[in-house]
Structure formats: C-alpha cells, structure tokens
XYZ file of C-alpha atoms in Angstrom:
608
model
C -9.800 24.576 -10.603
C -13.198 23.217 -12.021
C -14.876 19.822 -12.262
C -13.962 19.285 -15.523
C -10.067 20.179 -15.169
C -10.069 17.416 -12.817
C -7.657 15.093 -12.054
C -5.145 17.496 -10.645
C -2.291 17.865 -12.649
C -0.012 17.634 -8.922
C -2.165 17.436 -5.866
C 0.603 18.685 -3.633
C 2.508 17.677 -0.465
C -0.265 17.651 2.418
C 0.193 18.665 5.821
C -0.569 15.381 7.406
C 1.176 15.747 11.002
C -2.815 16.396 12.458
C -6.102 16.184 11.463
C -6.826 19.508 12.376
C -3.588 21.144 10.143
C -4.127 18.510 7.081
C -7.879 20.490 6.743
C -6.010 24.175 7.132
C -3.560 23.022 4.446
C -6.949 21.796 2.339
C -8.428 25.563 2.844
C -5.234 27.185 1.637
C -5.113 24.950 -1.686
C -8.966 26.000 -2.058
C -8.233 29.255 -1.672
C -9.702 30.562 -5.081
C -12.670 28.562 -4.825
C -13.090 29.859 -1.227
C -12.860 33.720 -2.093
C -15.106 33.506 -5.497
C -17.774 31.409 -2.989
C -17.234 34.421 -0.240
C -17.911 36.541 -2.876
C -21.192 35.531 -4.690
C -22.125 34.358 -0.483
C -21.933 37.743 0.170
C -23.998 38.622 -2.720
C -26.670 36.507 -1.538
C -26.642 37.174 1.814
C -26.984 40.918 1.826
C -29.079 41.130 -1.175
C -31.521 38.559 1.410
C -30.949 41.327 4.061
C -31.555 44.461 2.032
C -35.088 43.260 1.516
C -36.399 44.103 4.999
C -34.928 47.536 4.454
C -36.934 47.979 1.241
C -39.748 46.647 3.066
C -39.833 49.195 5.804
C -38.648 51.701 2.898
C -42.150 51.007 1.584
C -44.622 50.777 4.539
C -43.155 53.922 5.574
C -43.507 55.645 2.176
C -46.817 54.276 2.173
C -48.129 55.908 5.312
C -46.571 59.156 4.249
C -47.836 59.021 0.653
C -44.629 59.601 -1.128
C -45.185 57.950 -4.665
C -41.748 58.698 -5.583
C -40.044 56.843 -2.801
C -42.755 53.915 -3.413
C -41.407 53.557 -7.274
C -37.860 53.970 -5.809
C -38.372 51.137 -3.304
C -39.795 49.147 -5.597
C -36.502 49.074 -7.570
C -34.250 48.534 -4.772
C -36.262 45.588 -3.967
C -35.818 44.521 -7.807
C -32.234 44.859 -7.206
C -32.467 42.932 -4.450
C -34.280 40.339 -5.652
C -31.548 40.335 -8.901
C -29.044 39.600 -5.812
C -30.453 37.129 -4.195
C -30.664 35.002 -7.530
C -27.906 35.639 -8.983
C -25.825 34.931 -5.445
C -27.851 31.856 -4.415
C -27.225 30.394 -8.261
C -23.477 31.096 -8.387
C -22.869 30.428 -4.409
C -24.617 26.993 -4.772
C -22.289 26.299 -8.366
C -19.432 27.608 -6.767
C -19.866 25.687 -3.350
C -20.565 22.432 -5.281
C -17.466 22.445 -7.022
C -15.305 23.525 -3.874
C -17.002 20.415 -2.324
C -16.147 17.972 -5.193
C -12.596 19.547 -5.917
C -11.446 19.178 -2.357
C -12.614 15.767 -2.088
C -10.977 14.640 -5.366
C -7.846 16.369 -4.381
C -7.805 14.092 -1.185
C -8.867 11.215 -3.419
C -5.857 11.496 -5.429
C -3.681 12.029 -2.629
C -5.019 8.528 -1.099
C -4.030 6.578 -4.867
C -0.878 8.141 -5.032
C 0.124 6.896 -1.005
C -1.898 3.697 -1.898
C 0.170 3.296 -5.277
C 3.409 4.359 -3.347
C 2.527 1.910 -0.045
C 1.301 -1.123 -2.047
C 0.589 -4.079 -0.145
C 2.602 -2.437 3.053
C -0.313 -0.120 3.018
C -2.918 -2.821 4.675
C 0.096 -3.877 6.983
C -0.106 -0.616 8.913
C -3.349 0.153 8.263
C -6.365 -1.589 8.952
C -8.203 -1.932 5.161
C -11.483 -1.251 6.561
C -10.239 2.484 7.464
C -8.623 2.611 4.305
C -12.512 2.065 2.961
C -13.818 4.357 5.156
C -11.070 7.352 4.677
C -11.213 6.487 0.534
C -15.182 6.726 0.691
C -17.191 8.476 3.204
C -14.184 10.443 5.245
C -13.569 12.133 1.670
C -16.891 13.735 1.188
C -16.842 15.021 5.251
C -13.609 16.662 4.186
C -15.005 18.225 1.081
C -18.088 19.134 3.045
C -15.935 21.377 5.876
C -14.066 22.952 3.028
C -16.636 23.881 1.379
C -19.251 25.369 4.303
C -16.124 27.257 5.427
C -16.711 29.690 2.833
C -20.691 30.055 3.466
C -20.196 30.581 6.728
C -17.786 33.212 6.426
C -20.051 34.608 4.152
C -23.062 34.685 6.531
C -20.307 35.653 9.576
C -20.137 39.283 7.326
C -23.710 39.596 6.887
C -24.987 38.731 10.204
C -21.739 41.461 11.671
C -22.954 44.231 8.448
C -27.044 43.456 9.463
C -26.534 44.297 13.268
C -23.996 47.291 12.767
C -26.281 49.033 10.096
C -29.358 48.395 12.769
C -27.700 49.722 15.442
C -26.842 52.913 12.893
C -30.665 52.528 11.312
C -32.452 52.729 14.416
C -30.108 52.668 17.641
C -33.022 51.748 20.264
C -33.692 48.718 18.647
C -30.269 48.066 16.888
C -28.601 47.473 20.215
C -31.088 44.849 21.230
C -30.533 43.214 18.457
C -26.885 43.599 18.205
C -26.435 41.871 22.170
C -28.788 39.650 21.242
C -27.460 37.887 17.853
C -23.567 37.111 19.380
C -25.645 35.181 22.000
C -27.400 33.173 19.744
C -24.412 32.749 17.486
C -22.550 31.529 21.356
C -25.439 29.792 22.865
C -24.591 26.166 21.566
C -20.646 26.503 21.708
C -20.936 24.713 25.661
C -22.920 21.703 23.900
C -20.199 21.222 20.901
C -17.719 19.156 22.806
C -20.122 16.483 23.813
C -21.140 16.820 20.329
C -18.419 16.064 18.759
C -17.224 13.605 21.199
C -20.582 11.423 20.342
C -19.768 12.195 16.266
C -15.791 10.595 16.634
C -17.790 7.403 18.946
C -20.330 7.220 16.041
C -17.224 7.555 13.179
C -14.909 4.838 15.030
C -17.759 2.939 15.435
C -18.462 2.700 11.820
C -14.827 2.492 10.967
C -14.363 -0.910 12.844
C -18.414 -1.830 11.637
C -16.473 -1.386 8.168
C -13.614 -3.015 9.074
C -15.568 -6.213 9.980
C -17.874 -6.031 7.149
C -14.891 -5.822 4.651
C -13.062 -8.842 6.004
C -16.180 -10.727 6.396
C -16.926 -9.975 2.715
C -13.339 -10.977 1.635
C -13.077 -14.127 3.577
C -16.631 -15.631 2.739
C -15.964 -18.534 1.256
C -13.670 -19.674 3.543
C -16.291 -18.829 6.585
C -19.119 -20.788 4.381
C -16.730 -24.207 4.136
C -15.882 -24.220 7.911
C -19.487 -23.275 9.129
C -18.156 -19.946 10.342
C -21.014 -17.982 8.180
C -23.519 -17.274 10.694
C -21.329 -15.877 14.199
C -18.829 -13.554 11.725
C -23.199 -12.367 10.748
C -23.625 -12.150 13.795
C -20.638 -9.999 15.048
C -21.577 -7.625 12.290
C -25.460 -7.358 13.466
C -23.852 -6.351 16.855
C -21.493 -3.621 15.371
C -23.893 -2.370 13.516
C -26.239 -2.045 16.416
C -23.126 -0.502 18.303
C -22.998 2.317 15.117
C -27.316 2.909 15.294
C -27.299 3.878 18.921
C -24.157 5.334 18.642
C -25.972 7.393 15.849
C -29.000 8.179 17.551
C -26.980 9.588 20.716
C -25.368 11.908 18.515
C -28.122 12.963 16.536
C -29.838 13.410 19.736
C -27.269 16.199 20.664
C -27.410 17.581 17.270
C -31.278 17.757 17.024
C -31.413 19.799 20.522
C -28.609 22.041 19.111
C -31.375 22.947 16.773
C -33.804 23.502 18.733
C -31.479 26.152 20.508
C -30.880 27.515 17.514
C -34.944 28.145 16.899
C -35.705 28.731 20.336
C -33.772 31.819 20.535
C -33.936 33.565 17.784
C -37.587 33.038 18.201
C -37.241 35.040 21.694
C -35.037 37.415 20.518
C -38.098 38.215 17.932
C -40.353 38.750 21.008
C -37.965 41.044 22.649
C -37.825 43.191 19.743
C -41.121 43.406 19.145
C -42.395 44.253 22.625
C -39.753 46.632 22.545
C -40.353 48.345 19.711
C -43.856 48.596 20.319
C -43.251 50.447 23.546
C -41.230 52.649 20.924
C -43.557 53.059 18.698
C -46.326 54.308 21.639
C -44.033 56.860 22.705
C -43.395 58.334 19.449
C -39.596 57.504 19.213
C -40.026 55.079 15.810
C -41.426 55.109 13.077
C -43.964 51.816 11.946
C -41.588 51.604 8.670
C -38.820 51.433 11.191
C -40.468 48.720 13.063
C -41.162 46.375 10.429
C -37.535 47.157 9.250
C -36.010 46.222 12.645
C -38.464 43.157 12.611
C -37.877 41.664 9.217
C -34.360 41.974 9.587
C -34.433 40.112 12.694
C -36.404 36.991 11.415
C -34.545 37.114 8.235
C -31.228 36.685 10.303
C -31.793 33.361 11.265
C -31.016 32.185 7.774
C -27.275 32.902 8.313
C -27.809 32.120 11.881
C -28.416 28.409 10.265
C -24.584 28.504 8.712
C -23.025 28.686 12.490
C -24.729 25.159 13.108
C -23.497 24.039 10.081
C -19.981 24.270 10.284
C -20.141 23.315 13.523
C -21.654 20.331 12.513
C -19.125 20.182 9.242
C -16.098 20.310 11.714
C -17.663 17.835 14.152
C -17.792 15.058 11.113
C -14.678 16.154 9.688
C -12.219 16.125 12.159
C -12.087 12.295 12.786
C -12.106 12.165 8.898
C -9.359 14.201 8.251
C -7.744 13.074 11.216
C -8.021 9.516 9.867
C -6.903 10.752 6.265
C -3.780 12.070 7.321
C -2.488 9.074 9.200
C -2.630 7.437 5.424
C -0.969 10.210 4.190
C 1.641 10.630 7.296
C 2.695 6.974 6.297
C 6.325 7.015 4.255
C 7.741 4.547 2.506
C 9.951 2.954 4.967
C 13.609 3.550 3.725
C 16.985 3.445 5.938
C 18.134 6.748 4.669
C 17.089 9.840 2.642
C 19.745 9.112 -0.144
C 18.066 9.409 -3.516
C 19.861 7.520 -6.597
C 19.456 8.839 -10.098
C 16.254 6.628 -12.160
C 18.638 3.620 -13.156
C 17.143 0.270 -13.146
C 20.228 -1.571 -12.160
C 20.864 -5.296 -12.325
C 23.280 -7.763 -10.416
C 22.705 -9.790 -7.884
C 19.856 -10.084 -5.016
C 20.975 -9.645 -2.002
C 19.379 -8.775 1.433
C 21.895 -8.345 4.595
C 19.259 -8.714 6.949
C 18.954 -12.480 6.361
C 21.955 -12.839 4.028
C 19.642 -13.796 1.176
C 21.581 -14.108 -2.071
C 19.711 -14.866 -5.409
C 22.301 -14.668 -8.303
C 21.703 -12.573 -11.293
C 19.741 -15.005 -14.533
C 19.065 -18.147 -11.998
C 16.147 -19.193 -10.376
C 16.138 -19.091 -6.706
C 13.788 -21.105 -4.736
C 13.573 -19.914 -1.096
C 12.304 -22.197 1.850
C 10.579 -20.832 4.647
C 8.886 -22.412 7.823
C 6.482 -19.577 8.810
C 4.368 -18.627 5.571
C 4.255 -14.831 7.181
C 7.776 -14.479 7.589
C 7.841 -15.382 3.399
C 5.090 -12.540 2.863
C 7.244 -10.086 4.332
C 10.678 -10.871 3.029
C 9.191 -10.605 -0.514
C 8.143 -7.338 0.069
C 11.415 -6.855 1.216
C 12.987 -8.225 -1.518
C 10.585 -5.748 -3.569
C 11.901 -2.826 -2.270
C 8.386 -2.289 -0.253
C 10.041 -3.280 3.582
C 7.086 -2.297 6.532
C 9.509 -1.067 8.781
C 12.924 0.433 8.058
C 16.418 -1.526 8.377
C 19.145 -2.117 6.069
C 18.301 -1.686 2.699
C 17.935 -5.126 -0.113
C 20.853 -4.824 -2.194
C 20.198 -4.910 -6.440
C 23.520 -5.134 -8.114
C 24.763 -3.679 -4.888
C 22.725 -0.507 -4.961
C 20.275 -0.558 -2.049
C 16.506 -0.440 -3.538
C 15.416 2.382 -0.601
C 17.374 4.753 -2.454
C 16.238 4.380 -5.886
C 13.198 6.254 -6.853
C 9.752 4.236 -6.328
C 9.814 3.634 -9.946
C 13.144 2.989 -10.856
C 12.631 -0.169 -8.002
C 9.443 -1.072 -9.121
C 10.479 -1.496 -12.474
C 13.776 -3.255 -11.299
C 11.852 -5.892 -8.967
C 8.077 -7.120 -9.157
C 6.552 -9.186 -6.447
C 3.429 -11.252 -6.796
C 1.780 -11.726 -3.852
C 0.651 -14.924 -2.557
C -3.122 -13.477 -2.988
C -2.984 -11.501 -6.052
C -5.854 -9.416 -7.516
C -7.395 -9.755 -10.743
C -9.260 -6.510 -11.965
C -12.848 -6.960 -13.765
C -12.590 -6.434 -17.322
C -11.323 -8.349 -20.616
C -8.345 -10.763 -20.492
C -6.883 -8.511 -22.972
C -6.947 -5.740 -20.844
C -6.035 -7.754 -17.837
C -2.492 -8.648 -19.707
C -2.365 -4.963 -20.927
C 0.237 -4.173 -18.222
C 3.762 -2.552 -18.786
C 6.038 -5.000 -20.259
C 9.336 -5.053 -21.756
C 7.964 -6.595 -24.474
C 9.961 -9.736 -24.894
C 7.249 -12.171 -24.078
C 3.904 -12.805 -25.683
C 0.287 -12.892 -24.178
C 0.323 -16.397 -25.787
C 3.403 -17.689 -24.779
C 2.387 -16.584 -20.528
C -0.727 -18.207 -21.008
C 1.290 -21.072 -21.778
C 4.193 -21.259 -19.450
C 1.421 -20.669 -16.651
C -0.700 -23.351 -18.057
C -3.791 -21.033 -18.382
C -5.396 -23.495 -21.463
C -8.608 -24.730 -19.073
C -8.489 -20.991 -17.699
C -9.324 -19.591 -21.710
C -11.929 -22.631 -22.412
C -13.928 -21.772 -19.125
C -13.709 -18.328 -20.003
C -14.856 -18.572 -23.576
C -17.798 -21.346 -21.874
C -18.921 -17.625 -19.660
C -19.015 -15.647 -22.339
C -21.034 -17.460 -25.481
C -20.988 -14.355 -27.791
C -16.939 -14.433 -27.598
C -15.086 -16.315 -29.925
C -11.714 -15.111 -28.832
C -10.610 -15.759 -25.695
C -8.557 -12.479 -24.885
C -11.892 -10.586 -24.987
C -13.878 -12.720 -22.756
C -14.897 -10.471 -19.932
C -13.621 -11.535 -16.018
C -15.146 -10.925 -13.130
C -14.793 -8.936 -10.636
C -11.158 -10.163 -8.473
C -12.039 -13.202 -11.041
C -14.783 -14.467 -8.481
C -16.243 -16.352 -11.003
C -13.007 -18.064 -11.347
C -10.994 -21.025 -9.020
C -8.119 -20.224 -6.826
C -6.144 -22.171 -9.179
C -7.462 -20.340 -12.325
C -6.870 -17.189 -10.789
C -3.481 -17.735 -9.486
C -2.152 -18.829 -13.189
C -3.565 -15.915 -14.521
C -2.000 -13.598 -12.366
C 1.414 -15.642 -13.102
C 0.977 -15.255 -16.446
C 0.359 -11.421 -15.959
C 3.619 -11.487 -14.048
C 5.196 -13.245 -16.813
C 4.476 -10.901 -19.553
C 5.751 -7.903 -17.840
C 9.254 -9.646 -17.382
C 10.901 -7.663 -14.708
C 14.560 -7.830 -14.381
C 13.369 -9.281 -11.279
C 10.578 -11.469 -10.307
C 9.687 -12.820 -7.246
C 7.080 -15.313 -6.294
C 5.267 -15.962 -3.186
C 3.801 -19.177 -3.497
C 2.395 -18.739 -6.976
C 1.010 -22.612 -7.209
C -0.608 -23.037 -3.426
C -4.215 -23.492 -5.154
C -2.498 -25.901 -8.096
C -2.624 -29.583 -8.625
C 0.860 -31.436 -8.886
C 0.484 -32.120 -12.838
C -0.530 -28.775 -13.261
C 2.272 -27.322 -10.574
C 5.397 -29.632 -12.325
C 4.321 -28.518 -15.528
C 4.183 -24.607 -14.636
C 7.439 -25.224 -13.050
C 9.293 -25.988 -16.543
C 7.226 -23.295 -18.802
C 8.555 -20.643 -15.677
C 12.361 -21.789 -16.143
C 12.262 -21.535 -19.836
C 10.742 -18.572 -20.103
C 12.499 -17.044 -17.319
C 15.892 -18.364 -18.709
C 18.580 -15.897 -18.477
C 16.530 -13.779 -15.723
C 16.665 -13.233 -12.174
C 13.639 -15.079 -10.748
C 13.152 -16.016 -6.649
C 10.400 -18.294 -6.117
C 8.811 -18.488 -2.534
C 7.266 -22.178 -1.954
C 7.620 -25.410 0.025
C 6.422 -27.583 -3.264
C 8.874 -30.116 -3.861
C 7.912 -29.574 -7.654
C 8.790 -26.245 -7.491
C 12.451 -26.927 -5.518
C 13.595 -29.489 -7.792
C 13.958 -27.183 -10.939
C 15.514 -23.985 -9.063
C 19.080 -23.795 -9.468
C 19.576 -23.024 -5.872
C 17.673 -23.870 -3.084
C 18.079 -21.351 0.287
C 16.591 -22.760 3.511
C 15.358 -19.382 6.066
C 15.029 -20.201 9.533
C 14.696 -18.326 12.423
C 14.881 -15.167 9.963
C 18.351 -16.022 8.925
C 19.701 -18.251 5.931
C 20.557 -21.599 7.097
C 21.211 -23.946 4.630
C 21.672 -23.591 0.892
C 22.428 -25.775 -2.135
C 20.379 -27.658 -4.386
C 16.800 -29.799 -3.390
C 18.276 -33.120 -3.220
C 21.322 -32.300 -1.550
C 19.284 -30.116 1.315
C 16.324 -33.542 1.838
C 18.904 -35.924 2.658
C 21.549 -33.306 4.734
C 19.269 -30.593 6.183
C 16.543 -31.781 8.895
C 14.812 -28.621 9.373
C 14.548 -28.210 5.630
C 13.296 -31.700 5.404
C 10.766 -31.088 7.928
C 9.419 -28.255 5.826
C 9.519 -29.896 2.590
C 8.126 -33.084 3.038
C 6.185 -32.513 6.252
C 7.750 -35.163 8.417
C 7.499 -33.379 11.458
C 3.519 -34.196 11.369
C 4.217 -37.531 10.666
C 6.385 -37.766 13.742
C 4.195 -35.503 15.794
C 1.120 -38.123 15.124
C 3.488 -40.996 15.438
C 4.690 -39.596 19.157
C 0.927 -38.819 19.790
C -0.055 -42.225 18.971
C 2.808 -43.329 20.950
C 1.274 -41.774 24.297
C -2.091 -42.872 23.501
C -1.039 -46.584 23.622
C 1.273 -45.885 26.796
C -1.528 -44.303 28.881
C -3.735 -47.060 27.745
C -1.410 -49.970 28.953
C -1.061 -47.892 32.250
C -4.741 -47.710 32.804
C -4.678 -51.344 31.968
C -2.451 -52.032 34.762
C -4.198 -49.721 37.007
C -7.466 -52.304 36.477
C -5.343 -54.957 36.891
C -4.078 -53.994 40.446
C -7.896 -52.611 41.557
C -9.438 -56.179 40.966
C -6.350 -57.871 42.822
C -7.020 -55.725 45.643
C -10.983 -56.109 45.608
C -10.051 -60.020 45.053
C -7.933 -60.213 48.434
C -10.077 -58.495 50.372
C-alpha cells in the first residue's frame, strides 16, 4: 500500500479485545511495508558498519604499504558509502509511508465505528477521548508500527557487528560482544516507571481534552450564566496537571538517555585500554584497533533504535489501548440474526414501552424527562445504547437489518443537530428519495429569514443555495439552525422520520406555522415527532403520553389536556404553577405563625 492508494479499499476487522493485540494485528496488516523497511534498514545499517572495517582495511594497508589493498579499500568504502545512501533514502521513504498508512488505516477504522455508532458513540464514550484517539493516539500508533521495523533492522546489525568482531579480532570482539547486550539491557529496569508516568501524562491529557472540548462546545451557554471564567479556570488546572505530568515523564526519559550515552561511552574506554595493552604486546594489529574502535562508536547509532521503540511502545500502548475500546464497541443488537437489505415499511412499534406510531400518520410523543426522549429516538432509529428487545418496522425488528437497510428505513434528527461548513447547496446535497424539493423544505421549515441572512453574509452571492455557512452554522441562531437541519431532514424523506424536539429554539408563529408545512409535506408518511409544544400536539394525529418509561395515555391533544393529569402537567406546565402557588402558600403560613409568635412574646413581656 502507498500514500497515494490511500483510502483503503477495506481496512479490515481489527483485533480490538487489548491494546497490546489491536497493535500486533496493525504489524501483521503492515507486513509488506515492514519487510521492504527491514530490508533497505538493513542496507543502511551495515553499509554504516562496514565503514570502520574499510577504515582499519586502510590504516593497516597504509602502514604496510600495500597500494593495491589501499585502491581496493577505497572501493569498498565507495560501496559503502553507495549503501548508506541509498538505505538511509529508501528506509526514511519507506518508514514514512508505514507511519502514515498505519495511521490512516486506524483513521478509517475510527469513521467507519463512528459512522456505524452515530450519536450512541458519545453515549459510551467520552467525546474528548474520541478527539484524542481520532487525533494524536493515531499518529503514536503509526509511530510504533513504523520504528518496529528500524529497530529490527538495527537488532540484526548490532547481533551481525558483534559476531563478525568477535570472528575479526576475538580479544577484543568478546569485550565488545558482553558489553553491547548490557547496554541494549541497561534501561529495561527504568521502563516500567516510564511508561507508567507516559499513561499518567496520556490520561491526563485525555480528560485536559475532554474538558477543553465541552468547554468549547458549551460556550455560549457558560458566557450567558457567568460560568466563563471557573470552566477557564478548571482547564488552567488540568492543563497544569498534564505540564508536570509531562515534565515527570520526560524526566525519566531524558535520564534513560543519558544511560544510553553513558555506557556506550565506557564501553569505548574499555576497549580502548584494552586494546592498547594488545597492541603493546604484539597480539593486534593498529588497523585492527581502529577497526575494533570505530565499530564500537559507530554502534551506538543502532544502539539509539532500542530507546526508541521503547519510547514508541511507552506512547502507544495507552493509544492503542484507548483505540480499541472505540473499536471493541458493537452496535448494540438483541441477537446476531441478519435480514436480507429490505427497507421494510409498516408500522412503528417498540415493545419496550409499547410505542405504536401507525404507518403515513404523524405521531406526536409526550415525554416528562427530555433524556428519556433522546434515547427512545435513538431507539426508535434502530441505534439503542444498550441491547433489549428490538423496535419493530413493519414487524421486522431494526437490530437485524443491515446498518443501512435501517438507516435508510428510519432517520432521527437529534435534538442538537450539526450543520457542516460549506454551501447551502451542499448542505441539502444529502441522499434523498427525491420526491421533495430543496425549495419546497426550505419552505415547510420556514427557512425564508434563514436564506435573507445568509445572502446579507455573503454580498458577492446572489443565490442563496451558494451562500457559504459556517462552521456547525455558528454564525447562525439556534432557531436558524434548527430549521435548516429540518429542512435537511425533510428533503431526504425517509420512510421514517423522527423528531426530537425540532422547534425548542422557535418562536410560536414560526413553530405553528412549521407545524402545517411538516404535515403536508409529510402527508402519507410515517413521521414521530418528539415535543411538549402544544403547537406541535394539536396537528399530530395521535398523541402518546410516556411516563415512567411506559406508554400511558394515548389519543388526540384535546382529549389527553382535559382527561390526562400527568400529560397536562407536561404540556401546559401546571405543575410549576401549583408548585409556586403551594410555595407561596407556606410563605404566608410561616409568616402568620411568626406573627403570632410576636404576638404572644409582647403579652408575656407586658405581664411581667
């Protein structure tokens, strides 16, 4: 695979039961990447370490004034010199696009279990460690996968250096072939605490995310209730938490360094003094010794590869351990069962709260607790968070049709839908059926202020479907956004449609008169509309009252105000009139019994 074949075609099925196997699974599906970067590394690597052979080659055919092996040194260390080019060019190409293919290969795995997950996604995960494992956590992962390679590369040549030392010249060559394994083992006692201090730094950062992302997404609500400057302020602290949290580590990492100069530096010594002594008595050459000698300093340039996948792993493993609890997450279904790609139609039904929405009429649905409404529209979408007894479409439960066969069968808007930056034209551009117009959403959703305020943003624009919209339409009202997005939802006309509160953010003129344009467009079509508007409830054919998780009362709006307290409660919010009324009640009862309590003190002072 290279760069420019990329997206993958089919990513694959990861191994996501640990952190640890989801990275070994990563290797195997790099595995030609990994052996073509193994193979220019060792290139490199040995052509780097043939060069203190020619070296000693030459002193040593200078002292003995051999012309012949002079001219042949000097093309071995050509040859060389080709190698180490050629290898570092094609081992840095080759790495690079191991790096970048891995991580896009985990990048696509996250959209497709983001795509698959939807909105049930941020229910069972936290989004900032979706932000983290979609951003940084992917280039850690592609970082391991790709210094795996190198440093089996260097592994071979630092093995190939000290066997053909201990063969060159065995007096020296055994030093140096105790010595190197030491070096290569000195720092594997200070790795734990390492990477124990890199997973406090990454969960650090991962809630410091976490917290900056809601912050960010709930600003303007923290500006209008003065709530600005202590959700700052929590962030300055978390952030704090992540620097010394990120100095500790480095701290651990910078003395694992150190080792790693430290000793090869004494290693150096020890060869040298030894092969000095040698080279008194006769036993070496001086060609031998500066052979022995440049190999050894030249070795701790694959020496440096042993930090660095220690290092890589020490990042990585919270990464990809975080990366394959997205991926380990399934959409929740109550059985295996898979249905052939019908999109089937019918009746609504869920058994759970014995929800029924007939087939072509709109269903208004009532519910006390506005979280309890979130989820049973997901429900109703075929996206449930946790598994149970399947939503029924038509009497074929949604769990077992394929992810796009229900998707295309039922679409939920949320109550807090996203608008993507980019043209109004390519904002409708969504799969549709076909049967209604971009004009005639617009119009049912009562978008006509939305189109002059975005013609008013962009001056050079004379048509409104190419005005440009901001990013999540922040230059846009809650209102404005949330008719857009209905509109959106219109055009695609799903068999199915559901609506979680799609006119929280409207005014009543505006909310009555989106109510009509959404029955006649949606005439003939299955459409369940989540609200407490009265506006709203008084056009639906049928009206179903959930309390308590369960259906308790249905029939039409009217009917349900004058019969049904606890749906009268809801609806027109009598139960805070009669809270205040009861409060108000107290109030004036505790201040006629204080009152009295006056009363009988200044009797008493009085008598006495």
């Amino acid at each position: 695979m290279q760069i420019h074949d990329l997206p993958y075609p089919d990513p694959g099925v990861p191994d996501a039961r640990s952190g640890a196997r989801f990275l070994w699974w990563l290797g195997r599906n790099q595995l030609g990447g990994q052996l073509k970067a193994l193979a220019w590394g060792l290139l490199h690597f040995l052509s780097v370490s043939g060069l203190p052979f020619c070296v000693g080659l030459a002193v040593q055919a200078v002292v003995e004034r051999s012309g012949a092996r002079l001219t042949l040194t000097g093309g071995l260390l050509l040859l060389c010199g080709a190698g180490v080019a050629l290898g570092d060019t094609m081992l840095h190409r080759t790495a690079v696009t191991n790096w970048i293919t891995a991580a896009a290969r985990v990048q696509q795995l996250l959209a497709h279990r983001t795509a698959q997950l939807g909105s049930a996604l941020t229910r069972r995960v936290a989004a900032g460690e979706v932000v983290a494992v979609s951003t940084g956590d992917v280039e850690k992962i592609g970082w391991f996968v790709e210094a795996v390679s190198r440093f089996s590369a260097a592994a071979l040549t630092v093995v190939a250096v000290c066997v053909s030392l201990v063969v060159y010249q065995p007096a020296l060559g055994v030093v140096v072939a105790v010595g190197v394994p030491v070096l290569a083992l000195a720092v594997l006692p200070l790795l734990p605490r390492a990477t124990r201090r890199a997973d406090t730094q990454r969960e650090k950062a991962g809630r410091a995310t976490e917290l900056a992302s809601d912050t960010v997404a709930g600003l303007r609500v923290l500006r209008g209730i003065g709530g600005e400057e202590l959700f700052l302020e929590r962030y300055r602290r978390a952030s704090q938490e992540v620097r010394t949290a990120a100095v500790r580590s480095a701290r651990m990492w910078s003395l694992i360094s150190a080792i790693q100069v430290l000793l090869p530096g004494l290693l150096m010594i020890a060869v040298v003094w030894r092969g000095v002594q040698l080279a008194r008595e006769g036993r070496i050459a001086v060609g031998e010794l500066v052979t022995v000698y440049s190999a050894v300093m030249l070795l701790t340039y694959p020496l440096r590869h042993f930090e660095e996948i220690a290092m890589a792993y020490s990042f990585s493993r919270p990464s990809a351990r975080r990366a394959a609890r997205v991926l380990s997450l399934e959409r929740a279904t109550e059985s295996g069962v898979s249905r052939e790609a019908v999109v089937p139609d019918g009746d609504l039904y869920d058994p759970r709260t014995g929800l029924l929405a007939p087939a072509g009429r709109l269903t208004a649905v009532v519910c006390g607790d506005p979280d309890a409404a979130g989820v049973l529209a997901e429900r109703l979408g075929g996206h449930p968070t946790e598994q149970g007894v399947s939503v029924l479409l038509g009497g074929v439960p949604l769990d077992e049709l394929p992810l796009d066969s229900a998707r295309t069968a039922v679409l939920v808007q949320d109550k807090d839908p996203v608008l993507l930056s980019g043209s109004l034209r390519e904002l409708l551009d969504v799969p549709a059926s076909g049967a209604v117009g971009a004009r005639e959403a617009l119009a049912a959703a009562q978008c006509a202020d939305v189109l002059d305020a975005l013609i008013q943003g962009s001056p050079a624009t004379e048509d409104p479907m190419d005005a440009r919209i901001t990013e999540r339409g922040r230059s846009l009202s809650g209102g404005q956004r949330q008719r857009l997005a209905l509109a959106r939802s219109l055009i695609t006309d799903p068999p199915v449609l559901v609506l979680d509160e799609p006119t929280s953010a409207v005014d009543s003129h505006t909310e009555a008169r989106i109510a009509e344009g959404v029955r006649r467009l949606r005439a003939g079509r299955t459409t369940v509309v989540f609200t407490s508007s009265p506006l709203l409830l008084d056009h639906a054919d049928r009206v179903v009252l959930v309390h308590e998780g369960e259906v308790a009362a249905v029939g039409p709006h009217r009917d349900l105000v004058q019969s049904e307290p606890r749906y009268r409660a809801v609806v027109t919010r009598e139960i805070d009139a009669e809270t205040a009324a009861h409060g108000d009640a107290l109030a004036e009862l505790e201040e006629l019994n204080d009152m009295d309590e006056m009363d009988t003190l200044e009797g008493i002072e009085e008598s006495a």
